[in-house]
Amino acid sequence: MEHFIFGRLGWDDIAIFDVFRDPTVSNIVGSSAGWLAVIGGVVVAALLLIKGWWRPLLFEWLNTTDHKKIGIMYIVVGLVMFARGVAEGVVMRTQYVTAFEGGYLTADHFSELFSTHGTIMIFFALMPFLIGFMNLLVPLMIGARDVAFPRLNQISLGFTIVGAMLLMVSLVIGKFATGGWTGYPPYTGVAFQPGTGPDYWIWSLGLSGIGSLLTGLNFAVTIYKMRCPGMTYLRMPIFVWTALCTSILLIFALPPLTAVVIMQALDRYLDFHFFTNDLGGNMMNFANLFWMFGHPEVYILILPAFGLYSEFTAIFAGKRIYGYTSLVIATMAIAVLSFTVWLHHFFTMGQSPTINVAFGIATMLIAIPTGVKVYVWIATLWGGRIRMRTPIIYLAGFILFFAVGGYTGILLANPTINFTVHNSQFVVAHFHNVLLPGTLFAVLASIYVWFPKFFGFRLDERWSATTAWLFIIGFTFAFMPLYMVGLMGLPRRSPAFDDPSYIPYMIVTMGGALCVFAALCTLIGTFVVSAKRREELAVPGGDPWDGRTLEWATPSPVPEWNFAFLPEVKCQDAFAVEKAQGSAYKIEREDFEDIELAPKSWIGLTIIVFGTLLGFAMVFWIWWLAVLSALALLAHAIGLGFVRDEGEIIPADVVERTERDWIAAARQGQGTDRTDEVSARNRGFSARITEA
């Protein structure tokens, strides 16, 4: 029944009270998750008030247009959502251990779990992680003060947070979709799911998709137009190349997703029947449009990760990246080919064998440039002076998993084999082998590498390495057995099975999932321990790993203006060459000037608040709230046109003092050797680089 004030929101929609209405095990699990979210929110709010942290949060972070702070907020959002995704994975693996007896979760609850798990991990964990690193590193690597459109950057973050907020709200109020992260109709249509679930899916993806599209536009323009003097395309770091290709993918891949989400919304809200076969629609339009986005999305996630691997492999091998040009060509080839393979996600849905073969061949072709990258990383390590630090542990795990995932990907690209293992646990093992180690390990390793650059102190090596090993061991046991049970016939997304031979494998996978959860705990412990030892781990010199690119030629933490003078580069790895020539850490100019930064803005916070209210109102048909929220967003957007942009001016004396303090601190720590880099002697100034 619909009410003017509350729409279709009723008492029964408050999911955290399900445990009192019907105290089954499934409801206890679901309500506990909701209560954890509520209690967590209350604790955070209380800490902000009691400690007085709300003031810097509000006036230094939520209204900032600084690309570095925005990047950090993206990564924090990703970490919060990643924690939820891991917890859901553990619950699902536990369900499989009891699945022979029917499991302890209801079928709908299990379906809701794999839907939120997939949606969260792809859209609200991995994407924020990688966009966060693009924010942190791209402007610094190309020698710019910020991105091309700082306020638009804040708007992008706002829309991403709106999507994440809606997903978190669905834990407490209403239910999320049960149609998987792909949301295929007709199952997600009104006839089969009249409740709130698919609408949560529509608005969380639709609104966050706007943010991702704007991010693509912003970074493409930034890389095209804001490179420092001398930074030609073939002098850009590999990560910048991957960020450029990712931006182009975002620009071209997001519109099909936006279109299909709007069409799905029109089907559900206004009976348009775009995807209703018996009323003139065609469900295959959804499948094609979704995967026109969905497969490039895989490379939106993996390409920046490839860039991160390339950067820190060169750092910890102590030599320049091998085959730079081939890596650039391979990156562009992958970006182009990623638009030609989408149909391999539904070989079994009725196309002709000829079409399946064509897309199968295209899928196999993409393995060539991908293989080039793996060879390049191995060749970079070959003959290098490798330090077995945490990033190299992640790199080793990645190459192992990625090779297995790549080989099984070639198998799945063959339509005849695909028909055999389609929709089985084999597919689950494949994409977890490729996507999670490929992306997640790069992110975790990169947090270790670049954390000191933005926070001024290193992460504890022992805790970091322990976390890396736990993730690798956990992933091995959680996903490798799934290849076996997939070949034995266990379907994916099934809450129960009737073959007891699966049980031993499921026990092993649950052990792996618990190991991953332990890794998550030690990851949190790493931050806590490192923060307590921050004085001992401080790196005021700014270059704790003997870095090669421009971001290392700045103080730690990096000041808001990035560079006192915009750099001029004459080669690749400009900072490494400067150190080798003995010309780094010198003030060659005395004409310090005031620096104007982009003005702060509240548009991001407005989007977070009213965008979330808009999405929530649309999910529960609270039309008055939807109209008011939309009007508030529109009013702020129009109001921006009347605001006179007055950026913050950083006085020249502040810039000069910061620069001189940094160089003095760097020279004070001179003499630290690579072998000392995880000791307290490493204050952020490594030995002069010598090419291997």
XYZ file of C-alpha atoms in Angstrom:
692
model
C 0.000 0.000 0.000
C 1.379 3.410 -0.978
C 1.305 6.350 1.451
C 1.882 9.986 0.496
C 4.488 10.606 3.200
C 6.277 7.250 3.287
C 5.562 5.891 -0.182
C 5.730 2.112 0.016
C 8.060 2.204 3.000
C 6.512 0.251 5.840
C 7.466 -1.110 9.221
C 8.188 -4.527 7.710
C 10.897 -2.971 5.523
C 13.116 -2.275 8.523
C 15.363 -5.293 7.941
C 17.258 -5.076 11.227
C 14.038 -6.030 13.074
C 13.570 -9.231 11.062
C 15.424 -11.095 13.795
C 12.692 -10.180 16.281
C 9.841 -10.925 13.911
C 11.171 -14.318 12.796
C 14.346 -15.410 14.634
C 15.687 -17.917 12.100
C 19.425 -18.343 11.552
C 19.150 -16.622 8.185
C 17.423 -13.608 9.734
C 19.931 -13.496 12.591
C 22.766 -13.278 10.054
C 21.012 -10.635 7.947
C 19.883 -8.500 10.886
C 23.290 -8.733 12.558
C 24.902 -7.258 9.449
C 22.387 -4.418 9.522
C 22.972 -3.784 13.214
C 26.727 -3.759 12.637
C 26.252 -1.066 9.996
C 24.051 0.986 12.323
C 26.343 0.619 15.332
C 29.392 1.357 13.175
C 27.754 4.530 11.906
C 26.850 5.629 15.435
C 30.377 4.948 16.729
C 31.948 6.916 13.886
C 29.556 9.824 14.454
C 30.293 9.772 18.201
C 34.057 9.764 17.607
C 33.743 12.684 15.208
C 31.843 14.683 17.818
C 33.833 13.697 20.915
C 37.269 14.035 19.324
C 36.307 17.143 17.386
C 37.269 15.448 14.123
C 34.052 16.635 12.480
C 35.557 20.072 11.895
C 38.577 18.991 9.795
C 36.396 16.361 8.096
C 33.884 19.020 7.097
C 36.154 21.964 6.304
C 39.316 20.259 5.058
C 38.104 17.076 3.395
C 34.437 17.095 2.349
C 34.748 20.479 0.622
C 38.214 19.931 -0.843
C 39.035 19.902 -4.538
C 42.599 18.664 -3.958
C 43.101 15.573 -6.093
C 45.156 13.874 -3.368
C 42.511 14.148 -0.665
C 39.822 13.094 -3.137
C 41.967 10.090 -4.063
C 42.359 9.131 -0.418
C 38.590 9.385 0.109
C 38.005 7.114 -2.897
C 40.336 4.529 -1.342
C 38.682 4.816 2.079
C 35.276 4.210 0.462
C 36.784 1.221 -1.327
C 38.220 -0.196 1.914
C 34.899 0.086 3.761
C 33.001 -1.590 0.939
C 35.765 -4.188 0.499
C 35.387 -5.159 4.168
C 31.681 -5.761 3.605
C 32.389 -7.718 0.411
C 34.869 -9.996 2.197
C 32.440 -10.591 5.075
C 29.730 -11.567 2.602
C 32.151 -13.904 0.833
C 32.890 -15.669 4.127
C 29.167 -16.087 4.836
C 28.594 -17.551 1.356
C 31.500 -19.977 1.710
C 30.116 -21.062 5.083
C 26.748 -21.634 3.448
C 28.393 -23.992 0.942
C 29.842 -26.116 3.753
C 26.312 -26.777 4.976
C 24.744 -26.761 1.513
C 24.389 -30.565 1.363
C 21.912 -30.295 4.237
C 20.234 -27.320 2.578
C 22.363 -24.589 4.177
C 21.475 -22.181 6.956
C 20.503 -19.265 4.729
C 17.273 -19.031 2.796
C 17.575 -19.140 -0.986
C 16.532 -15.471 -1.256
C 19.056 -14.384 1.369
C 21.826 -16.287 -0.406
C 20.806 -14.716 -3.724
C 20.840 -11.283 -2.136
C 24.327 -11.963 -0.803
C 25.901 -12.909 -4.132
C 24.152 -9.938 -5.754
C 25.487 -7.402 -3.261
C 28.889 -9.133 -3.123
C 29.397 -8.850 -6.881
C 28.011 -5.325 -7.113
C 30.125 -4.113 -4.206
C 33.385 -5.709 -5.232
C 33.219 -4.479 -8.825
C 31.584 -1.063 -8.549
C 32.265 0.072 -4.991
C 35.541 -1.583 -3.950
C 37.801 -2.144 -6.948
C 36.662 0.872 -8.994
C 37.052 3.375 -6.127
C 40.456 1.854 -5.343
C 41.740 2.385 -8.864
C 40.120 5.763 -9.441
C 41.610 6.722 -6.093
C 45.109 5.866 -7.321
C 44.484 7.710 -10.588
C 43.647 10.749 -8.471
C 46.684 10.338 -6.267
C 49.282 9.668 -8.917
C 48.371 10.967 -12.374
C 48.698 14.738 -11.708
C 51.954 14.169 -9.833
C 53.396 11.841 -12.446
C 52.728 14.289 -15.276
C 53.993 17.273 -13.269
C 50.641 19.053 -12.846
C 49.204 20.869 -9.842
C 45.798 19.173 -10.045
C 43.370 17.584 -12.477
C 41.845 19.655 -15.281
C 38.482 20.082 -13.524
C 38.935 19.907 -9.728
C 35.294 20.617 -8.897
C 34.109 17.989 -11.368
C 36.437 15.589 -9.597
C 34.618 16.276 -6.342
C 31.269 15.754 -8.099
C 32.459 12.362 -9.390
C 33.379 11.281 -5.887
C 29.996 12.476 -4.616
C 28.079 10.275 -7.078
C 30.260 7.266 -6.219
C 29.540 7.713 -2.511
C 25.810 7.991 -3.237
C 25.857 4.540 -4.848
C 27.795 3.086 -1.911
C 25.439 4.734 0.595
C 22.389 3.211 -1.091
C 23.971 -0.221 -0.867
C 24.683 0.264 2.829
C 21.148 1.531 3.445
C 19.792 -1.635 1.822
C 21.371 -3.582 4.685
C 19.067 -1.804 7.116
C 15.944 -0.850 5.165
C 14.383 -3.040 2.511
C 16.117 -5.738 0.483
C 18.703 -5.603 -2.296
C 18.184 -7.365 -5.639
C 18.541 -11.132 -5.945
C 19.394 -11.122 -9.650
C 23.177 -11.014 -9.365
C 25.428 -8.063 -10.156
C 24.271 -8.180 -13.782
C 20.580 -7.683 -12.894
C 19.235 -9.640 -15.874
C 15.566 -9.160 -16.727
C 12.975 -10.636 -16.833
C 13.923 -11.982 -13.391
C 14.546 -8.434 -12.148
C 11.344 -7.162 -13.742
C 8.252 -6.177 -11.780
C 6.521 -9.482 -12.489
C 9.181 -11.498 -10.651
C 10.643 -8.937 -8.212
C 8.091 -6.220 -7.401
C 9.988 -5.218 -4.224
C 12.778 -2.715 -3.655
C 15.757 -4.927 -4.593
C 16.149 -4.197 -8.328
C 15.404 -0.518 -7.675
C 18.333 -0.328 -5.246
C 20.455 -1.898 -7.989
C 19.195 0.585 -10.597
C 19.819 3.735 -8.558
C 23.106 2.709 -6.972
C 24.618 1.778 -10.352
C 22.912 4.555 -12.284
C 24.057 7.379 -10.018
C 27.554 6.039 -9.407
C 27.914 5.474 -13.157
C 27.535 9.222 -13.710
C 30.493 9.778 -11.405
C 32.651 7.233 -13.239
C 31.846 8.764 -16.631
C 32.809 12.236 -15.381
C 36.036 10.786 -13.998
C 36.907 9.424 -17.431
C 36.352 12.810 -19.071
C 38.335 14.610 -16.384
C 41.406 12.400 -16.564
C 41.465 12.189 -20.347
C 41.563 16.007 -20.520
C 44.098 16.164 -17.684
C 46.513 13.827 -19.458
C 46.000 15.434 -22.856
C 46.337 19.037 -21.699
C 48.199 19.332 -18.412
C 51.460 17.492 -18.861
C 54.471 19.501 -17.750
C 57.004 20.813 -20.281
C 58.938 17.972 -21.890
C 56.470 15.272 -20.845
C 55.802 13.833 -24.290
C 53.516 10.836 -24.638
C 56.439 8.412 -24.797
C 57.946 9.886 -21.643
C 54.804 9.331 -19.599
C 55.030 6.668 -16.888
C 53.237 3.434 -17.755
C 50.637 4.087 -15.072
C 49.659 7.314 -16.836
C 49.263 5.406 -20.093
C 46.990 2.883 -18.419
C 45.043 5.716 -16.768
C 44.585 7.356 -20.176
C 43.304 4.138 -21.757
C 41.044 3.547 -18.752
C 39.634 7.060 -19.090
C 38.806 6.424 -22.732
C 37.172 3.121 -21.779
C 35.109 4.901 -19.123
C 33.931 7.481 -21.648
C 32.805 4.897 -24.186
C 31.756 1.996 -21.932
C 29.668 3.813 -19.317
C 26.957 5.172 -21.681
C 25.631 1.650 -22.535
C 25.356 0.926 -18.794
C 23.572 4.211 -18.181
C 21.233 3.504 -21.093
C 20.376 -0.003 -19.941
C 19.811 1.146 -16.354
C 17.466 3.912 -17.543
C 15.592 1.443 -19.765
C 15.291 -0.988 -16.877
C 13.976 1.831 -14.673
C 11.422 2.798 -17.334
C 10.337 -0.848 -17.526
C 9.856 -1.058 -13.781
C 8.386 2.381 -13.092
C 6.384 3.140 -16.261
C 5.751 -0.262 -17.924
C 7.813 0.468 -21.011
C 8.570 -3.232 -21.659
C 11.931 -2.709 -23.312
C 12.943 -6.162 -22.112
C 9.590 -7.982 -22.018
C 9.606 -10.433 -24.905
C 5.840 -11.022 -25.106
C 5.041 -7.299 -25.157
C 7.316 -6.174 -27.964
C 10.585 -5.964 -26.060
C 13.652 -8.150 -26.231
C 15.652 -9.303 -23.244
C 18.715 -9.804 -25.435
C 18.955 -6.028 -25.831
C 19.703 -5.899 -22.121
C 22.327 -8.642 -22.357
C 24.109 -6.962 -25.260
C 24.016 -3.439 -23.820
C 25.062 -4.573 -20.358
C 28.033 -6.553 -21.600
C 29.063 -3.808 -24.035
C 29.855 -2.073 -20.773
C 30.595 -5.180 -18.726
C 33.574 -6.529 -20.566
C 35.428 -3.218 -20.998
C 34.696 -2.825 -17.295
C 37.028 -5.760 -16.669
C 39.799 -3.752 -18.321
C 38.738 -0.542 -16.614
C 39.659 -2.423 -13.458
C 42.706 -4.298 -14.636
C 44.518 -1.736 -16.819
C 45.321 0.729 -14.000
C 46.385 -2.276 -11.925
C 48.772 -3.278 -14.719
C 50.152 0.254 -14.598
C 50.727 0.033 -10.853
C 52.484 -3.325 -11.221
C 54.736 -1.816 -13.891
C 55.718 1.123 -11.697
C 56.580 -0.723 -8.514
C 58.181 -3.660 -10.335
C 60.735 -1.223 -11.749
C 61.255 0.360 -8.314
C 61.834 -2.883 -6.437
C 63.891 -4.440 -9.241
C 66.155 -1.388 -9.141
C 66.086 -0.857 -12.913
C 63.947 0.791 -15.556
C 60.942 -1.073 -16.918
C 61.857 -3.481 -19.687
C 60.085 -2.999 -23.024
C 58.399 0.342 -22.336
C 57.131 0.759 -25.902
C 55.772 -2.768 -26.087
C 53.902 -2.158 -22.823
C 52.327 1.000 -24.255
C 51.286 -0.794 -27.443
C 49.941 -3.757 -25.459
C 47.922 -1.421 -23.245
C 46.314 0.301 -26.228
C 45.676 -3.048 -27.949
C 43.898 -4.387 -24.867
C 41.773 -1.231 -24.648
C 40.649 -1.578 -28.274
C 40.096 -5.347 -28.170
C 38.094 -5.067 -24.954
C 35.197 -3.671 -27.028
C 35.151 -6.683 -29.348
C 34.616 -9.590 -26.961
C 31.467 -8.873 -24.944
C 29.448 -11.713 -26.418
C 31.631 -14.389 -24.825
C 29.687 -13.728 -21.620
C 26.613 -15.344 -23.177
C 27.747 -17.910 -25.717
C 24.873 -20.126 -24.581
C 22.071 -17.624 -25.196
C 21.120 -18.534 -28.741
C 23.509 -16.870 -31.204
C 24.625 -18.717 -34.294
C 27.829 -20.792 -34.086
C 29.473 -18.367 -36.538
C 28.970 -15.413 -34.203
C 30.192 -17.427 -31.233
C 33.343 -18.434 -33.126
C 34.051 -14.822 -34.137
C 33.819 -13.596 -30.552
C 35.772 -16.628 -29.335
C 38.666 -15.752 -31.649
C 38.563 -12.104 -30.564
C 38.687 -13.231 -26.945
C 41.723 -15.404 -27.576
C 43.464 -12.512 -29.361
C 43.316 -10.378 -26.251
C 45.550 -12.904 -24.519
C 48.455 -11.810 -26.751
C 48.957 -8.245 -25.471
C 48.126 -9.437 -21.968
C 50.826 -12.061 -22.214
C 53.255 -9.383 -23.407
C 52.741 -7.546 -20.154
C 53.490 -10.599 -18.023
C 56.691 -11.230 -19.974
C 57.691 -7.580 -19.569
C 57.320 -7.706 -15.782
C 59.309 -10.927 -15.606
C 61.970 -9.466 -17.904
C 62.161 -6.384 -15.694
C 62.809 -8.573 -12.671
C 65.397 -10.580 -14.596
C 68.859 -9.277 -13.754
C 67.482 -6.688 -11.365
C 68.545 -6.092 -7.782
C 65.261 -7.352 -6.363
C 64.323 -6.502 -2.788
C 61.835 -9.011 -1.411
C 59.511 -6.437 0.093
C 55.765 -6.672 0.401
C 55.016 -5.453 -3.161
C 57.158 -8.217 -4.661
C 55.269 -10.797 -2.589
C 52.013 -9.499 -4.045
C 53.560 -9.470 -7.524
C 54.622 -13.113 -7.227
C 51.139 -14.108 -6.075
C 49.576 -12.102 -8.884
C 51.677 -13.720 -11.623
C 50.856 -17.189 -10.285
C 47.107 -16.602 -10.066
C 46.930 -14.548 -13.230
C 48.678 -17.218 -15.272
C 46.198 -19.857 -14.084
C 43.275 -17.488 -14.610
C 44.590 -16.573 -18.061
C 44.917 -20.175 -19.188
C 41.400 -20.988 -18.007
C 40.217 -17.846 -19.788
C 41.541 -19.268 -23.050
C 39.562 -22.435 -22.348
C 36.402 -20.431 -21.699
C 36.933 -18.473 -24.923
C 36.297 -21.713 -26.808
C 32.499 -21.842 -27.240
C 32.366 -25.633 -27.153
C 34.163 -25.798 -23.806
C 32.208 -22.796 -22.587
C 28.935 -24.671 -23.143
C 30.241 -27.424 -20.855
C 31.331 -25.359 -17.868
C 29.053 -22.340 -18.337
C 27.367 -21.158 -15.143
C 29.474 -23.490 -13.028
C 31.903 -22.878 -10.184
C 34.676 -23.176 -12.786
C 33.690 -19.718 -14.035
C 33.696 -18.392 -10.458
C 37.235 -19.687 -9.984
C 38.344 -18.157 -13.291
C 37.187 -14.607 -12.722
C 38.294 -14.584 -9.084
C 41.732 -15.780 -10.240
C 41.993 -13.027 -12.816
C 40.219 -10.054 -11.383
C 40.933 -10.131 -7.682
C 44.664 -10.909 -7.612
C 45.022 -8.850 -10.792
C 43.428 -5.780 -9.283
C 43.296 -6.226 -5.537
C 46.910 -7.322 -5.092
C 48.040 -4.322 -7.154
C 45.994 -2.025 -4.942
C 47.266 -3.525 -1.688
C 50.868 -3.450 -2.868
C 50.446 0.121 -4.062
C 49.014 1.214 -0.737
C 52.256 -0.054 0.786
C 54.406 1.708 -1.831
C 52.717 5.112 -1.982
C 51.321 5.371 1.573
C 54.469 7.184 2.826
C 54.219 9.690 -0.006
C 50.814 10.920 1.159
C 50.972 10.329 4.913
C 54.643 10.927 5.640
C 55.450 7.539 7.183
C 55.926 3.979 5.948
C 53.726 0.998 6.762
C 55.126 -1.622 9.085
C 56.942 -4.206 6.943
C 56.225 -7.260 9.102
C 52.485 -6.611 9.303
C 52.330 -5.745 5.605
C 54.149 -8.910 4.537
C 51.981 -11.046 6.837
C 48.894 -9.536 5.229
C 50.243 -10.303 1.758
C 50.967 -13.947 2.590
C 47.547 -14.403 4.204
C 45.817 -13.015 1.123
C 47.803 -15.290 -1.183
C 47.230 -18.405 0.927
C 43.583 -17.491 1.406
C 42.966 -16.981 -2.302
C 44.684 -20.276 -3.109
C 42.436 -22.323 -0.864
C 39.288 -20.264 -1.440
C 39.234 -20.433 -5.233
C 41.494 -23.143 -6.655
C 39.178 -25.993 -5.493
C 36.339 -24.329 -7.376
C 37.912 -25.406 -10.678
C 37.486 -29.012 -9.565
C 33.918 -28.764 -8.322
C 33.029 -26.745 -11.418
C 34.292 -29.543 -13.645
C 32.388 -31.977 -11.424
C 29.193 -30.052 -12.209
C 28.491 -27.770 -9.227
C 26.595 -24.732 -10.578
C 27.334 -21.227 -9.394
C 24.767 -19.239 -7.386
C 23.153 -22.402 -6.052
C 22.409 -22.273 -2.297
C 22.345 -26.083 -1.956
C 23.576 -29.262 -3.646
C 22.797 -32.965 -3.373
C 26.199 -34.522 -4.109
C 28.254 -35.204 -0.953
C 31.499 -35.401 -2.957
C 31.555 -31.582 -3.041
C 31.759 -31.289 0.739
C 35.563 -31.712 1.235
C 36.242 -29.063 -1.399
C 33.770 -26.721 0.254
C 35.472 -27.145 3.634
C 38.796 -26.189 2.030
C 37.271 -23.121 0.365
C 35.757 -22.033 3.667
C 39.208 -22.299 5.253
C 40.557 -20.111 2.471
C 37.786 -17.569 3.000
C 38.605 -17.409 6.714
C 42.245 -16.846 5.801
C 41.219 -13.936 3.559
C 39.182 -12.546 6.440
C 42.253 -12.859 8.683
C 44.204 -10.937 6.030
C 41.606 -8.186 6.167
C 42.087 -8.006 9.942
C 45.879 -7.810 9.657
C 45.480 -5.132 6.987
C 43.591 -3.019 9.519
C 46.219 -3.948 12.106
C 48.930 -2.723 9.720
C 47.450 0.770 9.668
C 47.029 0.843 13.454
C 50.544 -0.422 14.234
C 52.138 1.851 11.640
C 50.276 4.905 12.944
C 51.556 4.175 16.449
C 55.129 3.946 15.094
C 54.768 6.944 12.798
C 57.734 8.833 14.266
C 60.031 5.850 13.779
C 58.678 5.213 10.260
C 58.659 8.853 9.142
C 60.150 9.646 5.721
C 60.467 13.452 5.493
C 62.836 13.049 2.530
C 59.910 11.810 0.469
C 61.641 8.995 -1.443
C 61.790 5.873 0.735
C 62.020 3.304 -2.096
C 64.423 5.001 -4.509
C 61.542 5.965 -6.802
C 61.873 6.861 -10.449
C 59.003 9.165 -11.406
C 58.078 12.744 -10.560
C 55.804 12.081 -7.591
C 58.870 11.059 -5.566
C 60.469 14.468 -6.191
C 58.132 16.119 -3.689
C 57.911 16.342 0.119
C 56.048 13.720 2.121
C 53.167 14.377 2.637
C 52.830 16.156 -0.683
C 51.784 19.812 -0.242
C 48.512 20.945 -1.739
C 50.314 22.661 -4.635
C 52.383 19.535 -5.505
C 55.429 21.334 -6.947
C 57.034 24.634 -6.002
C 57.904 25.018 -9.703
C 56.370 22.949 -12.452
C 59.055 20.448 -13.480
C 60.572 20.153 -16.916
C 61.516 16.660 -18.008
C 63.907 15.498 -20.705
C 63.542 11.723 -20.540
C 61.610 8.838 -19.046
C 62.070 8.236 -15.304
C 63.141 11.852 -14.935
C 63.650 11.779 -11.164
C 65.755 8.609 -11.304
C 67.992 10.204 -13.918
C 68.325 13.387 -11.837
C 69.442 11.339 -8.841
C 71.909 9.414 -10.962
C 73.364 12.676 -12.269
C 73.457 14.208 -8.801
C 71.129 17.055 -9.743
C 68.179 16.116 -7.535
C 67.332 17.889 -4.270
C 68.589 21.254 -5.415
C 66.898 24.636 -5.514
C 67.871 25.982 -8.894
C 65.508 28.962 -8.879
C 64.916 31.671 -6.282
C 61.878 33.334 -7.871
C 59.234 31.646 -5.730
C 55.751 32.949 -6.501
C 52.286 32.816 -4.979
C 50.369 29.756 -6.136
C 46.617 29.824 -6.732
C 44.728 26.630 -6.018
C 41.237 25.630 -7.112
C 38.514 26.968 -4.771
C 36.849 24.686 -2.269
C 33.314 23.603 -3.050
C 30.286 22.089 -1.290
C 28.764 20.583 -4.416
C 30.191 17.142 -3.600
C 28.595 17.095 -0.153
C 25.307 18.332 -1.613
C 25.362 15.426 -4.063
C 26.136 12.947 -1.297
C 23.230 14.125 0.863
C 20.551 14.865 -1.697
C 21.670 12.230 -4.191
C 21.270 9.563 -1.509
C 17.867 10.964 -0.528
C 16.849 11.026 -4.192
C 17.864 7.406 -4.721
C 16.179 6.290 -1.498
C 12.981 8.191 -2.376
C 12.877 6.597 -5.835
C 13.363 3.125 -4.361
C 10.442 3.592 -1.951
C 8.259 5.774 -4.197
C 8.409 8.770 -1.860
C 7.742 11.185 -4.690
C 7.715 14.448 -2.715
C 11.156 13.679 -1.309
C 12.436 12.733 -4.755
C 11.217 16.055 -6.199
C 12.687 18.095 -3.333
C 16.024 16.290 -3.563
C 16.204 16.761 -7.319
C 15.343 20.451 -6.918
C 18.054 20.876 -4.275
C 20.639 19.343 -6.604
C 19.445 21.471 -9.492
C 19.464 24.643 -7.401
C 23.029 24.049 -6.255
C 24.137 23.305 -9.817
C 22.523 26.512 -11.104
C 23.860 28.467 -8.149
C 27.405 27.479 -9.077
C 27.031 29.564 -12.200
C 26.616 32.697 -10.080
C 29.514 32.012 -7.734
C 32.702 33.880 -8.428
C 35.577 31.430 -8.383
C 38.232 32.699 -6.026
C 40.866 30.121 -5.434
C 43.013 29.851 -2.354
C 46.337 31.700 -2.648
C 49.407 30.033 -1.168
C 51.941 32.792 -0.394
C 55.381 32.491 -1.981
C 57.120 32.448 1.413
C 55.094 29.390 2.487
C 55.991 27.608 -0.743
C 59.672 28.475 -0.342
C 59.810 27.438 3.309
C 58.156 24.094 2.562
C 60.564 23.436 -0.303
C 63.661 24.304 1.714
C 62.506 22.280 4.737
C 61.951 19.253 2.516
C 65.363 19.459 0.872
C 67.053 19.966 4.219
C 65.287 16.897 5.635
C 66.201 14.863 2.563
C 69.881 15.753 2.768
C 69.900 15.029 6.485
C 68.923 11.438 5.714
C 71.402 10.991 2.878
C 73.259 7.709 2.840
C 70.448 5.299 3.455
C 71.050 2.159 1.455
C 68.474 -0.091 -0.201
C 69.176 -2.754 2.415
C 68.125 -0.295 5.114
C 64.866 0.690 3.538
C 62.621 -1.080 6.059
C 64.695 0.041 9.042
C 64.328 3.206 11.063
C 67.373 4.578 9.208
C 65.276 5.093 6.099
C 64.144 8.729 6.406
C 63.153 8.990 2.785
C 66.394 9.561 0.951
C 67.801 6.495 -0.799
C 71.235 5.973 -2.246
C 71.999 7.368 -5.680
C 70.434 5.225 -8.312
C 72.679 3.008 -10.405
C 71.193 1.228 -13.377
C 71.436 -2.531 -13.219
